[in-house]
């Protein structure tokens, strides 16, 4: 025998609705499969080796302590280290280096090239370096550190780096290093006896000839120019096209219809 079917079936509890999907904190770069970029890795390694070779040659040609004091040398050392790190990541298909670091290296090496060609090496500039014409290996390393590596860094940014990674909030952070460099530079000058050759490395920051008022004024103008350059790099980074679009492999290919 079967149990009698009840006349009144109790109400069943309502089925709860599907919960709303929450926004995932995982960045898109963690979802998209990474891919190797051997050409970019080789280019960046060559740039790093070029900068390192020029810096090493300058260390042998002059006083190492004085050579390492130059902003040019420091910016090229930073560029070489960043290029090595980004080359390794491109070769091993790892996530890109932080744009805060790569943007800083790009800004500092760009400053090196612009200040040299527009102020120090320009004949009409009141702060042109007139200490004599460089010859031999010094002339070669001078051009490499002030012209070749800045151009190579800009080309890497424009042709081998995804756009839209630099942000305006980084601009103020990037200026911390030039400000620190200025403070150490002026403190170094105070520790060296007046009249000593090489007491101040840059003519526009020579306190002995121009005084603190003029030097600090020049530093302020340069600081404003550096910040404007930072903002320009960020704006261009968001406006330029993407040179490294990559189509992810889906595992199958669509075939045209037969017949």
mmCIF file of C-alpha atoms in Angstrom:
data_model
loop_
_atom_site.group_PDB
_atom_site.id
_atom_site.type_symbol
_atom_site.label_atom_id
_atom_site.label_comp_id
_atom_site.label_asym_id
_atom_site.label_seq_id
_atom_site.Cartn_x
_atom_site.Cartn_y
_atom_site.Cartn_z
ATOM 1 C CA UNK A 1 0.000 0.000 0.000
ATOM 2 C CA UNK A 2 1.051 3.565 -0.613
ATOM 3 C CA UNK A 3 0.659 6.456 1.776
ATOM 4 C CA UNK A 4 -2.297 8.713 1.086
ATOM 5 C CA UNK A 5 -1.516 11.956 -0.726
ATOM 6 C CA UNK A 6 -2.147 14.894 1.623
ATOM 7 C CA UNK A 7 -4.784 17.345 0.532
ATOM 8 C CA UNK A 8 -2.827 20.426 1.657
ATOM 9 C CA UNK A 9 0.826 20.625 0.633
ATOM 10 C CA UNK A 10 2.757 23.014 2.891
ATOM 11 C CA UNK A 11 4.374 26.005 1.245
ATOM 12 C CA UNK A 12 7.963 25.382 0.257
ATOM 13 C CA UNK A 13 10.568 27.969 1.166
ATOM 14 C CA UNK A 14 11.408 30.364 -1.623
ATOM 15 C CA UNK A 15 14.542 29.641 -3.580
ATOM 16 C CA UNK A 16 17.031 32.387 -2.760
ATOM 17 C CA UNK A 17 18.093 34.517 -5.694
ATOM 18 C CA UNK A 18 21.519 34.366 -7.215
ATOM 19 C CA UNK A 19 23.952 36.695 -5.429
ATOM 20 C CA UNK A 20 25.183 39.669 -7.398
ATOM 21 C CA UNK A 21 28.673 39.357 -8.803
ATOM 22 C CA UNK A 22 31.198 41.536 -7.067
ATOM 23 C CA UNK A 23 34.003 43.380 -8.810
ATOM 24 C CA UNK A 24 37.169 41.344 -8.758
ATOM 25 C CA UNK A 25 40.274 43.013 -7.281
ATOM 26 C CA UNK A 26 42.470 40.862 -9.526
ATOM 27 C CA UNK A 27 44.095 43.018 -12.246
ATOM 28 C CA UNK A 28 43.620 42.149 -15.877
ATOM 29 C CA UNK A 29 47.329 41.455 -16.236
ATOM 30 C CA UNK A 30 46.917 38.517 -13.868
ATOM 31 C CA UNK A 31 44.176 37.018 -16.019
ATOM 32 C CA UNK A 32 45.707 37.471 -19.459
ATOM 33 C CA UNK A 33 48.317 34.851 -20.171
ATOM 34 C CA UNK A 34 51.814 36.428 -20.350
ATOM 35 C CA UNK A 35 53.965 35.925 -23.410
ATOM 36 C CA UNK A 36 57.668 36.153 -24.117
ATOM 37 C CA UNK A 37 59.141 39.115 -26.004
ATOM 38 C CA UNK A 38 62.668 38.109 -26.977
ATOM 39 C CA UNK A 39 63.227 41.036 -29.369
ATOM 40 C CA UNK A 40 62.431 43.575 -26.630
ATOM 41 C CA UNK A 41 64.643 41.675 -24.190
ATOM 42 C CA UNK A 42 67.620 41.692 -26.558
ATOM 43 C CA UNK A 43 67.203 45.408 -27.323
ATOM 44 C CA UNK A 44 67.025 46.349 -23.652
ATOM 45 C CA UNK A 45 70.021 44.219 -22.808
ATOM 46 C CA UNK A 46 72.026 45.971 -25.537
ATOM 47 C CA UNK A 47 71.016 49.377 -24.160
ATOM 48 C CA UNK A 48 72.008 48.304 -20.644
ATOM 49 C CA UNK A 49 75.396 47.005 -21.834
ATOM 50 C CA UNK A 50 76.015 50.217 -23.802
ATOM 51 C CA UNK A 51 75.281 52.425 -20.804
ATOM 52 C CA UNK A 52 77.320 50.215 -18.477
ATOM 53 C CA UNK A 53 80.298 50.172 -20.857
ATOM 54 C CA UNK A 54 80.294 53.977 -21.208
ATOM 55 C CA UNK A 55 80.053 54.481 -17.435
ATOM 56 C CA UNK A 56 82.871 51.991 -16.834
ATOM 57 C CA UNK A 57 85.079 53.727 -19.388
ATOM 58 C CA UNK A 58 84.462 57.098 -17.724
ATOM 59 C CA UNK A 59 85.410 55.626 -14.354
ATOM 60 C CA UNK A 60 88.748 54.511 -15.768
ATOM 61 C CA UNK A 61 89.357 57.785 -17.615
ATOM 62 C CA UNK A 62 88.738 60.061 -14.627
ATOM 63 C CA UNK A 63 88.464 60.138 -10.856
ATOM 64 C CA UNK A 64 85.850 57.509 -9.901
ATOM 65 C CA UNK A 65 84.452 59.536 -6.990
ATOM 66 C CA UNK A 66 84.050 62.651 -9.107
ATOM 67 C CA UNK A 67 82.631 60.708 -12.070
ATOM 68 C CA UNK A 68 79.999 59.055 -9.878
ATOM 69 C CA UNK A 69 78.911 62.501 -8.654
ATOM 70 C CA UNK A 70 77.586 63.515 -12.071
ATOM 71 C CA UNK A 71 73.827 63.302 -12.604
ATOM 72 C CA UNK A 72 74.608 61.931 -16.074
ATOM 73 C CA UNK A 73 76.447 58.938 -14.646
ATOM 74 C CA UNK A 74 73.820 58.220 -12.007
ATOM 75 C CA UNK A 75 70.943 58.394 -14.478
ATOM 76 C CA UNK A 76 72.756 56.045 -16.863
ATOM 77 C CA UNK A 77 73.470 53.569 -14.059
ATOM 78 C CA UNK A 78 69.788 53.589 -13.124
ATOM 79 C CA UNK A 79 68.829 53.138 -16.782
ATOM 80 C CA UNK A 80 71.172 50.145 -17.126
ATOM 81 C CA UNK A 81 69.705 48.460 -14.024
ATOM 82 C CA UNK A 82 66.116 49.072 -15.145
ATOM 83 C CA UNK A 83 66.852 47.833 -18.658
ATOM 84 C CA UNK A 84 68.367 44.628 -17.302
ATOM 85 C CA UNK A 85 65.317 44.032 -15.095
ATOM 86 C CA UNK A 86 62.827 44.732 -17.887
ATOM 87 C CA UNK A 87 64.825 42.587 -20.325
ATOM 88 C CA UNK A 88 64.648 39.642 -17.945
ATOM 89 C CA UNK A 89 60.914 40.078 -17.489
ATOM 90 C CA UNK A 90 60.339 40.308 -21.234
ATOM 91 C CA UNK A 91 62.440 37.182 -21.855
ATOM 92 C CA UNK A 92 60.757 35.095 -19.122
ATOM 93 C CA UNK A 93 57.190 36.343 -19.781
ATOM 94 C CA UNK A 94 56.830 37.943 -16.352
ATOM 95 C CA UNK A 95 54.724 40.953 -15.458
ATOM 96 C CA UNK A 96 56.263 44.345 -16.403
ATOM 97 C CA UNK A 97 58.311 46.308 -13.914
ATOM 98 C CA UNK A 98 56.495 48.971 -11.894
ATOM 99 C CA UNK A 99 55.829 52.095 -14.006
ATOM 100 C CA UNK A 100 56.976 54.193 -11.061
ATOM 101 C CA UNK A 101 60.478 52.796 -11.576
ATOM 102 C CA UNK A 102 60.529 52.674 -15.379
ATOM 103 C CA UNK A 103 59.022 56.159 -15.610
ATOM 104 C CA UNK A 104 61.670 57.532 -13.250
ATOM 105 C CA UNK A 105 64.483 56.023 -15.325
ATOM 106 C CA UNK A 106 62.931 57.452 -18.498
ATOM 107 C CA UNK A 107 62.531 60.917 -16.967
ATOM 108 C CA UNK A 108 66.066 61.120 -15.545
ATOM 109 C CA UNK A 109 67.801 59.965 -18.713
ATOM 110 C CA UNK A 110 65.650 62.375 -20.753
ATOM 111 C CA UNK A 111 66.690 65.190 -18.401
ATOM 112 C CA UNK A 112 70.319 64.185 -18.956
ATOM 113 C CA UNK A 113 69.999 64.491 -22.719
ATOM 114 C CA UNK A 114 67.976 67.715 -22.731
ATOM 115 C CA UNK A 115 70.112 69.576 -20.185
ATOM 116 C CA UNK A 116 73.296 68.637 -22.016
ATOM 117 C CA UNK A 117 72.136 69.585 -25.510
ATOM 118 C CA UNK A 118 70.079 72.656 -24.573
ATOM 119 C CA UNK A 119 72.243 74.148 -21.799
ATOM 120 C CA UNK A 120 75.702 72.650 -21.471
ATOM 121 C CA UNK A 121 76.621 71.971 -25.113
ATOM 122 C CA UNK A 122 74.610 74.757 -26.764
ATOM 123 C CA UNK A 123 76.918 77.521 -27.974
ATOM 124 C CA UNK A 124 74.433 80.319 -27.245
ATOM 125 C CA UNK A 125 73.708 79.139 -23.694
ATOM 126 C CA UNK A 126 75.171 81.315 -20.898
ATOM 127 C CA UNK A 127 76.041 78.099 -19.038
ATOM 128 C CA UNK A 128 77.786 76.310 -21.904
ATOM 129 C CA UNK A 129 80.703 74.152 -20.838
ATOM 130 C CA UNK A 130 83.822 75.751 -22.335
ATOM 131 C CA UNK A 131 86.451 73.597 -20.695
ATOM 132 C CA UNK A 132 87.852 72.372 -24.010
ATOM 133 C CA UNK A 133 86.934 69.896 -26.707
ATOM 134 C CA UNK A 134 86.849 66.252 -25.676
ATOM 135 C CA UNK A 135 88.876 63.814 -27.730
ATOM 136 C CA UNK A 136 89.394 60.072 -27.945
ATOM 137 C CA UNK A 137 87.394 57.785 -25.700
ATOM 138 C CA UNK A 138 86.136 60.712 -23.630
ATOM 139 C CA UNK A 139 84.379 62.113 -26.692
ATOM 140 C CA UNK A 140 82.855 58.700 -27.426
ATOM 141 C CA UNK A 141 81.565 58.097 -23.910
ATOM 142 C CA UNK A 142 80.290 61.681 -23.717
ATOM 143 C CA UNK A 143 78.103 61.166 -26.785
ATOM 144 C CA UNK A 144 76.942 57.750 -25.639
ATOM 145 C CA UNK A 145 75.894 58.945 -22.179
ATOM 146 C CA UNK A 146 74.247 62.186 -23.346
ATOM 147 C CA UNK A 147 72.807 61.224 -26.728
ATOM 148 C CA UNK A 148 72.723 57.495 -27.474
ATOM 149 C CA UNK A 149 71.247 56.189 -24.230
ATOM 150 C CA UNK A 150 68.565 58.918 -23.918
ATOM 151 C CA UNK A 151 67.394 58.269 -27.486
ATOM 152 C CA UNK A 152 67.471 54.510 -26.917
ATOM 153 C CA UNK A 153 65.373 54.870 -23.746
ATOM 154 C CA UNK A 154 62.770 57.030 -25.488
ATOM 155 C CA UNK A 155 62.551 54.539 -28.387
ATOM 156 C CA UNK A 156 62.053 51.676 -25.935
ATOM 157 C CA UNK A 157 59.229 53.611 -24.287
ATOM 158 C CA UNK A 158 57.537 54.510 -27.574
ATOM 159 C CA UNK A 159 57.984 51.235 -29.462
ATOM 160 C CA UNK A 160 58.337 48.450 -26.891
ATOM 161 C CA UNK A 161 56.225 49.539 -23.910
ATOM 162 C CA UNK A 162 52.468 49.408 -23.465
ATOM 163 C CA UNK A 163 50.873 52.871 -23.109
ATOM 164 C CA UNK A 164 48.756 54.215 -20.270
ATOM 165 C CA UNK A 165 50.935 52.924 -17.416
ATOM 166 C CA UNK A 166 52.309 56.285 -16.233
ATOM 167 C CA UNK A 167 50.105 58.402 -13.954
ATOM 168 C CA UNK A 168 50.158 62.028 -12.874
ATOM 169 C CA UNK A 169 50.499 61.138 -9.182
ATOM 170 C CA UNK A 170 53.946 59.713 -9.984
ATOM 171 C CA UNK A 171 55.309 63.061 -11.208
ATOM 172 C CA UNK A 172 55.833 64.504 -7.723
ATOM 173 C CA UNK A 173 57.514 61.286 -6.537
ATOM 174 C CA UNK A 174 59.936 61.378 -9.468
ATOM 175 C CA UNK A 175 61.165 64.818 -8.374
ATOM 176 C CA UNK A 176 62.383 63.529 -5.003
ATOM 177 C CA UNK A 177 65.609 62.244 -6.501
ATOM 178 C CA UNK A 178 66.598 65.511 -8.308
ATOM 179 C CA UNK A 179 65.863 67.430 -5.090
ATOM 180 C CA UNK A 180 68.010 65.031 -3.069
ATOM 181 C CA UNK A 181 70.756 65.235 -5.683
ATOM 182 C CA UNK A 182 70.738 69.059 -5.450
ATOM 183 C CA UNK A 183 71.017 68.983 -1.659
ATOM 184 C CA UNK A 184 73.932 66.518 -1.710
ATOM 185 C CA UNK A 185 75.560 68.446 -4.580
ATOM 186 C CA UNK A 186 75.527 71.743 -2.653
ATOM 187 C CA UNK A 187 76.683 70.052 0.557
ATOM 188 C CA UNK A 188 79.577 68.487 -1.346
ATOM 189 C CA UNK A 189 80.585 71.912 -2.659
ATOM 190 C CA UNK A 190 80.680 73.321 0.874
ATOM 191 C CA UNK A 191 82.996 70.530 2.030
ATOM 192 C CA UNK A 192 85.534 71.221 -0.740
ATOM 193 C CA UNK A 193 87.974 74.108 -0.380
ATOM 194 C CA UNK A 194 87.190 77.193 -2.514
ATOM 195 C CA UNK A 195 89.188 77.321 -5.730
ATOM 196 C CA UNK A 196 89.520 73.546 -5.989
ATOM 197 C CA UNK A 197 88.954 72.355 -9.599
ATOM 198 C CA UNK A 198 85.696 70.452 -9.931
ATOM 199 C CA UNK A 199 84.215 71.865 -6.758
ATOM 200 C CA UNK A 200 80.948 72.451 -8.617
ATOM 201 C CA UNK A 201 80.365 70.194 -11.612
ATOM 202 C CA UNK A 202 77.700 72.207 -13.437
ATOM 203 C CA UNK A 203 78.071 75.854 -14.422
ATOM 204 C CA UNK A 204 74.439 76.736 -13.692
ATOM 205 C CA UNK A 205 74.838 75.339 -10.162
ATOM 206 C CA UNK A 206 78.223 76.929 -9.444
ATOM 207 C CA UNK A 207 77.811 78.762 -6.131
ATOM 208 C CA UNK A 208 81.392 80.013 -6.223
ATOM 209 C CA UNK A 209 80.762 82.080 -9.373
ATOM 210 C CA UNK A 210 77.038 82.870 -9.192
ATOM 211 C CA UNK A 211 76.159 82.795 -5.490
ATOM 212 C CA UNK A 212 73.398 80.899 -3.717
ATOM 213 C CA UNK A 213 70.651 83.268 -4.824
ATOM 214 C CA UNK A 214 71.264 82.684 -8.523
ATOM 215 C CA UNK A 215 71.932 78.967 -8.083
ATOM 216 C CA UNK A 216 68.735 78.388 -6.112
ATOM 217 C CA UNK A 217 66.820 80.405 -8.702
ATOM 218 C CA UNK A 218 68.244 78.243 -11.463
ATOM 219 C CA UNK A 219 67.388 75.130 -9.473
ATOM 220 C CA UNK A 220 63.805 76.321 -9.022
ATOM 221 C CA UNK A 221 63.397 76.963 -12.750
ATOM 222 C CA UNK A 222 64.874 73.566 -13.553
ATOM 223 C CA UNK A 223 62.584 71.907 -11.015
ATOM 224 C CA UNK A 224 59.521 73.465 -12.623
ATOM 225 C CA UNK A 225 60.793 72.397 -16.044
ATOM 226 C CA UNK A 226 61.359 68.844 -14.805
ATOM 227 C CA UNK A 227 57.832 68.683 -13.402
ATOM 228 C CA UNK A 228 56.419 69.983 -16.685
ATOM 229 C CA UNK A 229 58.434 67.319 -18.510
ATOM 230 C CA UNK A 230 57.012 64.672 -16.164
ATOM 231 C CA UNK A 231 53.457 65.803 -16.900
ATOM 232 C CA UNK A 232 54.218 65.812 -20.626
ATOM 233 C CA UNK A 233 55.525 62.232 -20.480
ATOM 234 C CA UNK A 234 52.376 61.108 -18.647
ATOM 235 C CA UNK A 235 50.127 62.861 -21.183
ATOM 236 C CA UNK A 236 51.994 61.382 -24.132
ATOM 237 C CA UNK A 237 51.921 57.954 -22.522
ATOM 238 C CA UNK A 238 48.117 58.053 -22.481
ATOM 239 C CA UNK A 239 47.789 59.551 -25.972
ATOM 240 C CA UNK A 240 50.192 57.341 -27.929
ATOM 241 C CA UNK A 241 49.049 54.147 -29.684
ATOM 242 C CA UNK A 242 49.790 50.685 -28.359
ATOM 243 C CA UNK A 243 52.831 49.277 -30.185
ATOM 244 C CA UNK A 244 52.708 45.794 -28.623
ATOM 245 C CA UNK A 245 49.170 44.531 -29.194
ATOM 246 C CA UNK A 246 49.136 40.770 -28.791
ATOM 247 C CA UNK A 247 46.356 38.403 -29.773
ATOM 248 C CA UNK A 248 45.807 35.698 -27.213
ATOM 249 C CA UNK A 249 45.693 32.176 -28.600
ATOM 250 C CA UNK A 250 42.266 30.530 -28.206
ATOM 251 C CA UNK A 251 43.330 26.991 -29.067
ATOM 252 C CA UNK A 252 41.315 26.729 -32.267
ATOM 253 C CA UNK A 253 40.939 28.529 -35.549
ATOM 254 C CA UNK A 254 37.791 29.349 -37.417
ATOM 255 C CA UNK A 255 37.723 27.782 -40.861
ATOM 256 C CA UNK A 256 35.803 29.237 -43.820
ATOM 257 C CA UNK A 257 32.635 27.345 -44.737
ATOM 258 C CA UNK A 258 33.028 24.541 -47.263
ATOM 259 C CA UNK A 259 30.920 24.471 -50.421
#
